[in-house]
XYZ file of C-alpha atoms in Angstrom:
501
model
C 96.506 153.154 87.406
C 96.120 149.457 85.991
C 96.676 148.388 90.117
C 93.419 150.173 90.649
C 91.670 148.495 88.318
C 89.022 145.377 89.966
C 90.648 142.282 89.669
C 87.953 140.975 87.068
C 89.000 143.717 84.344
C 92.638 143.668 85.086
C 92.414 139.906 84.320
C 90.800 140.756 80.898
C 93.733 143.431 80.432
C 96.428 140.608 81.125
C 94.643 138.425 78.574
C 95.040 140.449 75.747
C 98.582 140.884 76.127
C 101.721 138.672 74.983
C 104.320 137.042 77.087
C 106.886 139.864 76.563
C 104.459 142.832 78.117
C 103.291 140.391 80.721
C 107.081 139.799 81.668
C 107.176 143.958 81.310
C 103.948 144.502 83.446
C 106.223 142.093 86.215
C 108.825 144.165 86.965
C 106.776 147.377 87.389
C 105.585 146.974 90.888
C 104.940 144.260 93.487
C 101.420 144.033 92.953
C 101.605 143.843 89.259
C 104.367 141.213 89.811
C 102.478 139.255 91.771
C 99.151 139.469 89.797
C 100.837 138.350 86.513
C 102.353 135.294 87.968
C 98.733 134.316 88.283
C 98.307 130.703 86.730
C 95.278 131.187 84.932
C 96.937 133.529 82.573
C 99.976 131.798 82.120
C 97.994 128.708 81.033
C 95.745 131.219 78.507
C 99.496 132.473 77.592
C 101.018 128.740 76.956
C 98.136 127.970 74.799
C 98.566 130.549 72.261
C 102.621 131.070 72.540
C 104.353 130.929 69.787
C 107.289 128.813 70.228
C 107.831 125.244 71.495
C 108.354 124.890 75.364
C 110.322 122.551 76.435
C 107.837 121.103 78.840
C 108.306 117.681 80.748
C 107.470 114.461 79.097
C 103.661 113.581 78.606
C 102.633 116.769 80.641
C 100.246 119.661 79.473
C 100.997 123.173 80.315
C 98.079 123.499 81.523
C 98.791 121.367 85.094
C 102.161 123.025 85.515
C 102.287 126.530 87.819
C 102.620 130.231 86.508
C 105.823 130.614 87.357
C 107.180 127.420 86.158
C 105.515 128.419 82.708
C 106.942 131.774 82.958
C 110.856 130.296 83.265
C 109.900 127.866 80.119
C 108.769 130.668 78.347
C 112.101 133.019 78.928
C 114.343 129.842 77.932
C 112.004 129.169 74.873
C 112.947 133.141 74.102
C 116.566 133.095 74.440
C 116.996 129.957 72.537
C 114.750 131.603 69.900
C 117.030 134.569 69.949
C 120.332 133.019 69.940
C 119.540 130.820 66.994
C 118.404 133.619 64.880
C 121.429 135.696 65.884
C 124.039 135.857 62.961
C 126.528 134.376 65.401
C 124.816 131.886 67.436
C 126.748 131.299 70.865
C 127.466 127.610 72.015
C 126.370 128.141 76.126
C 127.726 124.398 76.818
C 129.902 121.634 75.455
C 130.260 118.205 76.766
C 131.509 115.066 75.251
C 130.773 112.154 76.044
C 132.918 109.214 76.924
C 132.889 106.343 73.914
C 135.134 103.714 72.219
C 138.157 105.142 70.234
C 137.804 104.229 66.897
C 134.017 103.088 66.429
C 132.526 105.961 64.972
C 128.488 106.774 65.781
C 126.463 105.502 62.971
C 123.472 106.805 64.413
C 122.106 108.841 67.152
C 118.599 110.203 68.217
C 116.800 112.277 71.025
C 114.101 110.689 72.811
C 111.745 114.455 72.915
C 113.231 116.715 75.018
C 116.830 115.984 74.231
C 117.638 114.523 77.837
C 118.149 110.870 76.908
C 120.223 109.789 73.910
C 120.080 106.488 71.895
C 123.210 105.434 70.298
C 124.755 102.714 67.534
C 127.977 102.281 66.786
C 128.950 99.744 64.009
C 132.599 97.846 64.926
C 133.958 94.931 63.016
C 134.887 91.845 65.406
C 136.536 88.460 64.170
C 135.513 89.975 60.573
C 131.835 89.954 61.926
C 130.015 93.180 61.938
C 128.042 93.610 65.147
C 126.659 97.047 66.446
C 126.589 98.306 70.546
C 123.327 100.248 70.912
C 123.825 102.848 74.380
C 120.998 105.036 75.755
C 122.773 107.921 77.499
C 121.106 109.935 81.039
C 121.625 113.609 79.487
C 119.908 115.408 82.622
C 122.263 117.167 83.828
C 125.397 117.600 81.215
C 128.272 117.935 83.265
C 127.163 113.986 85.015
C 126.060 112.980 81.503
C 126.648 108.850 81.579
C 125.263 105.612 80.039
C 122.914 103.847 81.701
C 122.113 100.937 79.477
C 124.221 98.880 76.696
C 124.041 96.296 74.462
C 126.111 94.646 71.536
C 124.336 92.687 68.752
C 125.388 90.449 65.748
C 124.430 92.765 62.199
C 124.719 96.384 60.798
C 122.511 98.672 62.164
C 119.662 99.570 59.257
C 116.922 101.605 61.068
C 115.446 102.103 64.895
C 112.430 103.541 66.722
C 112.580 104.516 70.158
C 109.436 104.968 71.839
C 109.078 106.304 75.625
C 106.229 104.873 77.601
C 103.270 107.051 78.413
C 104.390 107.252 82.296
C 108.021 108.219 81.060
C 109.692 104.965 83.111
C 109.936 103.104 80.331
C 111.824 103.143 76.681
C 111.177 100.112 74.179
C 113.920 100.503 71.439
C 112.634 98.637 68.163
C 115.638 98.173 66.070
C 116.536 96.818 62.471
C 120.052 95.323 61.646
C 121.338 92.726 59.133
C 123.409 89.901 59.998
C 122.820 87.444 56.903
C 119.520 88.497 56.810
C 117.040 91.235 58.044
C 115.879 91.359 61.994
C 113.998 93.688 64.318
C 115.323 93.124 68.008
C 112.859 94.563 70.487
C 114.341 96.168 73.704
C 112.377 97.345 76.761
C 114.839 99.933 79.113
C 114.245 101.403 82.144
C 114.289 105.064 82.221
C 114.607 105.235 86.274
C 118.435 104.805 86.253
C 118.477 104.396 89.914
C 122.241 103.030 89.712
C 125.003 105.398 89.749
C 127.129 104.393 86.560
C 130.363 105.771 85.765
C 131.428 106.972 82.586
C 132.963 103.573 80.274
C 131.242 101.653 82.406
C 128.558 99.085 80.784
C 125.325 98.133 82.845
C 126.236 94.320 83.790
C 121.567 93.797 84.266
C 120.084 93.144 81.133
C 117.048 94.805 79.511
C 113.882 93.966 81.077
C 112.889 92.620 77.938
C 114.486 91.512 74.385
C 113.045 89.643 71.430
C 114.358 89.042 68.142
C 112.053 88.785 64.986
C 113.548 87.400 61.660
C 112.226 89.368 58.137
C 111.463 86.927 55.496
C 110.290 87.511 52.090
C 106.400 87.145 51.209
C 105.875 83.665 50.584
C 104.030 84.448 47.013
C 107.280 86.804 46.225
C 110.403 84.543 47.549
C 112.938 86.212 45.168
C 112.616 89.756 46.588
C 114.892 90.225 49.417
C 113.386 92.756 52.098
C 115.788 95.215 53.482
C 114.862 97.606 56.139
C 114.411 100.750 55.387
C 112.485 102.791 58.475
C 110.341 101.056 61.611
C 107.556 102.816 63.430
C 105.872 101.762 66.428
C 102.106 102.061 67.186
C 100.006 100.471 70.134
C 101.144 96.941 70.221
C 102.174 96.881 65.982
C 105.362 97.505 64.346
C 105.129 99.349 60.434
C 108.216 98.561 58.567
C 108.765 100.163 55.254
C 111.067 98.229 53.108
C 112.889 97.880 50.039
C 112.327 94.760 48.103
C 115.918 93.782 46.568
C 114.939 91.532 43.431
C 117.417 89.212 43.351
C 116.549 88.048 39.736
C 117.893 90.910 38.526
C 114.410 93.341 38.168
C 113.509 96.806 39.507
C 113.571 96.917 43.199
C 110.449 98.168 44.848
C 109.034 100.115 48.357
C 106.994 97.619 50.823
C 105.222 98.016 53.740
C 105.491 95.022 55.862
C 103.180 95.029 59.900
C 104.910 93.155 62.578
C 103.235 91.616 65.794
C 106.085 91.915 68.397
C 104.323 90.149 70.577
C 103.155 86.843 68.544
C 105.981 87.477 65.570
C 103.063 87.478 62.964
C 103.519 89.187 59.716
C 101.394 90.715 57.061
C 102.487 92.286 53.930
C 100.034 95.296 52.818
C 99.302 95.322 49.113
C 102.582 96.340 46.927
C 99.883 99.278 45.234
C 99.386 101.234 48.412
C 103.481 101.877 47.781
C 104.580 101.431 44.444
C 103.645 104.798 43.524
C 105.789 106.294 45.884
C 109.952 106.865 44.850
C 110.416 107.813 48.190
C 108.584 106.686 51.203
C 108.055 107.525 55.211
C 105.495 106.253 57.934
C 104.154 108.179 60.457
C 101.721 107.762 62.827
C 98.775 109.893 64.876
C 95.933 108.435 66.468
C 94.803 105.564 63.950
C 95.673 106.899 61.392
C 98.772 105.605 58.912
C 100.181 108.456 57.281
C 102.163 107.646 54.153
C 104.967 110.343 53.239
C 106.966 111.028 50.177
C 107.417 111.573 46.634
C 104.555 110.546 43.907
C 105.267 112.030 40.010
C 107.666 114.953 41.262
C 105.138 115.856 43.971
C 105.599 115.999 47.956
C 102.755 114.034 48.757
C 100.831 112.593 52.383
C 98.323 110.002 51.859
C 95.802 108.958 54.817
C 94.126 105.493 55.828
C 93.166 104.340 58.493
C 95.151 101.617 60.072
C 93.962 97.937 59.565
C 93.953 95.560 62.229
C 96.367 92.880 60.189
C 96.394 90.059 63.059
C 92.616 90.130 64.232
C 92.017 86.348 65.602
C 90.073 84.146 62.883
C 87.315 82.181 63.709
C 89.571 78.856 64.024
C 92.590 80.257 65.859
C 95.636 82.720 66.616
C 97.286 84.224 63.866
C 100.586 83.138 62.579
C 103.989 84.319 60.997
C 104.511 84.122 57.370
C 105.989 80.736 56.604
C 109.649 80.687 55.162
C 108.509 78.289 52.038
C 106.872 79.906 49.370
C 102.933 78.458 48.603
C 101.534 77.951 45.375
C 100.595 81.058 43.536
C 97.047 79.122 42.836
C 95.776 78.878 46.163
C 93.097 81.307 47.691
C 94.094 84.988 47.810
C 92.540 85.365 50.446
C 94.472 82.752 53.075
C 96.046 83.735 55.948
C 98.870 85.124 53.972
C 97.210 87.560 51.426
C 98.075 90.754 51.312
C 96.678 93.549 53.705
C 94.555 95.469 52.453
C 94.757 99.063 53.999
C 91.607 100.647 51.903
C 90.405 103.817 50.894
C 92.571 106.379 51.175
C 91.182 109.252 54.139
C 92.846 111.989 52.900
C 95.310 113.355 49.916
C 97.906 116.521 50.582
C 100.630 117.994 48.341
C 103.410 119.888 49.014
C 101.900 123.958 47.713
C 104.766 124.326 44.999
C 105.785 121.150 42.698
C 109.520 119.200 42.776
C 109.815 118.959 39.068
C 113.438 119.888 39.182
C 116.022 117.657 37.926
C 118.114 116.437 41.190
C 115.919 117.184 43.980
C 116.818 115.021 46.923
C 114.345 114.752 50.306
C 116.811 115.039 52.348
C 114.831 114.387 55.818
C 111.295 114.249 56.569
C 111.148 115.218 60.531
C 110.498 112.198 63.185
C 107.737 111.675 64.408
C 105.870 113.236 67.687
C 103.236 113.306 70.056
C 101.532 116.364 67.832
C 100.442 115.644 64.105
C 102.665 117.780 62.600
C 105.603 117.114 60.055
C 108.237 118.836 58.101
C 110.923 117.884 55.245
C 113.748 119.809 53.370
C 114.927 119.228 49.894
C 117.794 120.214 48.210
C 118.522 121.382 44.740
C 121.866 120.991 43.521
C 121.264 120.794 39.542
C 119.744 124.677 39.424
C 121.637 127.956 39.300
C 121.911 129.335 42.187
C 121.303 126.277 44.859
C 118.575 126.520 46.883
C 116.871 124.327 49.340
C 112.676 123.949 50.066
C 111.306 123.985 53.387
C 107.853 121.990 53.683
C 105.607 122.252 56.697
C 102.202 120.301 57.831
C 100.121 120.231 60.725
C 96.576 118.310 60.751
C 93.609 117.988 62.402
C 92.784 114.232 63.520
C 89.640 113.348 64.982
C 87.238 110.735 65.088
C 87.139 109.508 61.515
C 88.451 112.404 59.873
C 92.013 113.863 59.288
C 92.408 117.429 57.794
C 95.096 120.338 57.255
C 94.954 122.446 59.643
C 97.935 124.816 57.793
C 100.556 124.025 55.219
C 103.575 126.493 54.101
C 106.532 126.002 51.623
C 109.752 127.947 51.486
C 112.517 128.421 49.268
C 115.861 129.547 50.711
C 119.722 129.794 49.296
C 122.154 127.150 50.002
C 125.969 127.158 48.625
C 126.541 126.959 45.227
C 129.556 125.295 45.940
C 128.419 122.741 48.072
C 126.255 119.888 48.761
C 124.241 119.074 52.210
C 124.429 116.138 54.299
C 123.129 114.622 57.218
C 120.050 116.938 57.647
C 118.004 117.518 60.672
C 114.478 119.284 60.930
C 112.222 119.665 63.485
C 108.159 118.717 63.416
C 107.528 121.911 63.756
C 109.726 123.305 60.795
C 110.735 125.947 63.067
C 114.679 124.804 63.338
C 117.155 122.458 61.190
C 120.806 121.828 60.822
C 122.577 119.892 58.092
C 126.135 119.670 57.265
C 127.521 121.510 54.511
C 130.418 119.978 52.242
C 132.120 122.847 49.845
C 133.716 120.916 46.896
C 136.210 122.508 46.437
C 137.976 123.332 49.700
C 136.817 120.008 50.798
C 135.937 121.488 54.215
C 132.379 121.168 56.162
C 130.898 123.663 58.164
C 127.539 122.900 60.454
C 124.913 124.979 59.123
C 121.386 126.139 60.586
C 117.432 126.840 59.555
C 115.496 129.526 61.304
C 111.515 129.835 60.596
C 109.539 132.356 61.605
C 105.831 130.921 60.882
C 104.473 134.653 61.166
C 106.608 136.561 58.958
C 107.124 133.308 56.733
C 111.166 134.118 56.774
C 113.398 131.739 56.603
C 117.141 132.472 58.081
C 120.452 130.284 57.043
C 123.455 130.698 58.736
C 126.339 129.165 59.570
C 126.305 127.490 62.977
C 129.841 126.185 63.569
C 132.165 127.014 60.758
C 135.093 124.856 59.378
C 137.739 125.489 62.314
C 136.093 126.203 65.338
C 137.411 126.414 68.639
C 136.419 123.426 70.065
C 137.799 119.693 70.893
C 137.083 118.615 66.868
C 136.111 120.291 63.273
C 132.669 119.300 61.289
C 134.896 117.750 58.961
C 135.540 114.661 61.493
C 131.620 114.486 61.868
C 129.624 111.365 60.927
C 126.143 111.702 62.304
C 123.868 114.278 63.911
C 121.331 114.551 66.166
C 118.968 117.237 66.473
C 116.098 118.099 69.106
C 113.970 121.383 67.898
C 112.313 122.068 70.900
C 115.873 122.364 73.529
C 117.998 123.376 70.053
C 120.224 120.385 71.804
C 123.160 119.517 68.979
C 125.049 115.934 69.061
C 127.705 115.436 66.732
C 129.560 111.540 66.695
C 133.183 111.703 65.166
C 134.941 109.298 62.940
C 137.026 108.825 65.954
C 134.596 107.854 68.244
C 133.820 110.844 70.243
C 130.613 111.995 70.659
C 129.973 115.833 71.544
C 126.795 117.883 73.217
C 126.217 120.902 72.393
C 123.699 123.749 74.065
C 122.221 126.554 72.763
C 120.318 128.385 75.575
């Protein structure tokens, strides 16, 4: 019998099994039970399982007990198996308490799905402004706000970074109000004060700055509009459309911010231009630009400049508003950046060179360096969709692919998607799906299976379900892979949680 067995061997038995004939082994006997809760193996288990665990911010499985591991493991299961069922059941609905009639622009997870980031768009004394709300999501049924704020603009893009001790949010957000501004927020995460539901936070953030966009002074008529913001160490990466207001081609930028000083620095229109669509993501030093070049899915690596090193005669400055004279030295304090030679070069496995492709969502970024994106195809007979998946190696002054997969599945023929969510992982994604002729939406779902390379669609909440709303009042979505957490904002101004697990 295996409880016979020295300790030593029985350890190298446990080893070589998975987390379901561990679980098995458990509930044979006590002493098998107790053996298998051992925390050695559950750390060996953690590092090879094969689904996310939803583990606390910033923390490694490896410091966290057997046990605890073991419970993460058993929800990471029966959220696996409930989104792969045909019928996925909803375990838990909440909604949360917002303004009637200002609908959720935007929403987003911080990782882990248990704090929520909110903008809502409302039109005051024919002024646009938008009221930004991070939400405690901890415990569902005392879900509340815990911080608020209303600013002059529409909302254009955010980033919302949580601090590396997990007390701390800074909330880097683009709006326009006459012209294009980041506001920088700092939030406390500790929500020691008990706030009721409606009720707005009457302390301020702990810190706010605004910075104004202005064109590059050698290129005054393009008007920068803000398209996506990323934050990294103490630097903000903007990507941005330049609007030519003379009437020419509009074209992709990438713009670095100093939050701290206000500086700016333009990087050289080439390291973009080739690019119809564009993303910026982040790992280690490394800038990783993501999008389409010539019908491919393309990710090109540099290594990230340091734009506002101190010259020899003083701090760096801000671009000025007036425009200098195109004669002067290229390389003054307001030349381009230069972000040099490119690392690395990866393509998507299987080409886009299908009229009407759309890149519907490349995944946000994470703590791992790994990325996904969807596409739809609405001009081919029958409809289908492509699921793209990276992961990299990035060390010390090298970045490689570590694995890359592609993956065709059927959408409606009927139908277009909207609002689509995938995870970094590729493993899980929801979109909404609009049928053109009934004019009704339904919530749809992705399932992955990185081993077997299937990939599973299937309706998650269909046109009249029986809940508080229909998808067809939906406006925005926010997705977390890891907890399969679901948050839908209606054109009415509800916003509603949904659990999986």
């Amino acid at each position: 019998m295996l409880t016979n067995l020295p300790e030593d061997i029985l350890l190298d038995v446990f080893l070589y099994l998975g987390v379901p004939d561990v679980l098995a082994l458990r509930k044979t006997c006590r002493a098998l039970h107790a053996f298998g809760g051992n925390d050695y193996i559950w750390h060996r288990l953690a590092a090879s399982f094969p689904l996310p665990l939803d583990l606390p911010f910033n923390t490694s499985p490896s410091v966290l007990p057997g046990d605890e591991l073991q419970r993460l493991a058993i929800r990471a299961f029966r959220l696996d198996a409930n989104w792969r069922n045909p019928r996925t059941r909803i375990r838990a609905v909440r909604a949360l308490i917002e303004d009637k009639g200002q609908y959720v622009d935007q929403m987003q997870f911080l990782p882990g799905g248990r704090w929520l980031w909110t903008a809502q768009r409302t039109l005051k004394r024919e002024s646009w402004y938008t009221r930004m709300s991070l939400w405690n999501l901890e415990d569902l049924s005392n879900s509340h706000r815990v911080w608020s704020t209303e600013i002059s603009g529409i909302y254009r893009s955010c980033t919302l970074v949580q601090s590396s001790e997990g007390d701390f949010a800074t909330l880097v957000v683009g709006v326009c109000d006459s012209r294009e501004v980041i506001e920088v927020h700092s939030i406390s995460l500790q929500d020691k004060q008990n706030m009721q539901y409606g009720i707005y936070p009457t302390y301020p953030p702990v810190k706010s700055k605004q910075l104004q966009i202005i064109p590059h002074p050698r290129a005054p008529h393009l008007r920068p509009i803000i398209h996506e913001i990323v934050a990294h160490d103490r630097l903000l990466i903007v990507t941005i459309f330049a609007l030519d207001t003379g009437g020419g081609a509009g074209s992709l930028q990438i713009l670095f911010v100093n939050p701290e000083t206000g500086a700016t620095k333009w990087v050289d229109p080439r390291f973009a231009q080739s690019f119809s669509f564009l993303w910026i993501r982040v790992w280690g030093d490394y800038l990783f630009l993501v999008g389409e070049v010539d019908d491919d899915f393309a990710v090109r690596v540099h290594k990230i400049p340091n734009p506002f090193s101190t010259p020899a005669h003083g701090s760096p400055r801000a671009s000025p508003p007036a425009a200098t004279d195109p004669a002067d030295d290229p390389e003054d304090d307001y030349a381009y950046t230069d972000l040099g030679p490119m690392i690395s070069e990866f393509t998507g496995p299987t080409p886009m060179a299908v009229p009407g492709h759309h890149i519907a969502q490349v995944s946000p970024a994470t703590s791992t360096p790994s990325l996904a994106a969807v596409m739809f195809y609405h001009s081919v007979h029958p409809h289908s969709a492509q699921l793209l998946r990276f992961s990299f190696d990035v060390v010390s002054e090298t970045v490689t692919l570590a694995g890359m997969s592609s993956k065709d599945f059927p959408i409606g023929d009927e139908s277009s998607a909207q609002l689509a969510q995938v995870g970094a992982l590729g493993i899980r994604g929801v979109w909404l799906e609009h049928n053109w002729e009934t004019q009704l939406n339904r919530v749809m779902k992705l399932a992955y299976d990185p081993h077997t390379g299937t990939a599973k669609v299937g309706m998650l909440l269909p046109p009249d379900p029986e809940l508080p709303f229909t998808p067809n009042m939906c406006h925005s979505l926010a997705f977390d892979e890891v907890t399969g957490r679901l948050c839908l904002g209606m054109y009415d101004g509800d916003v509603y949680i949904l659990d999986f697990v």
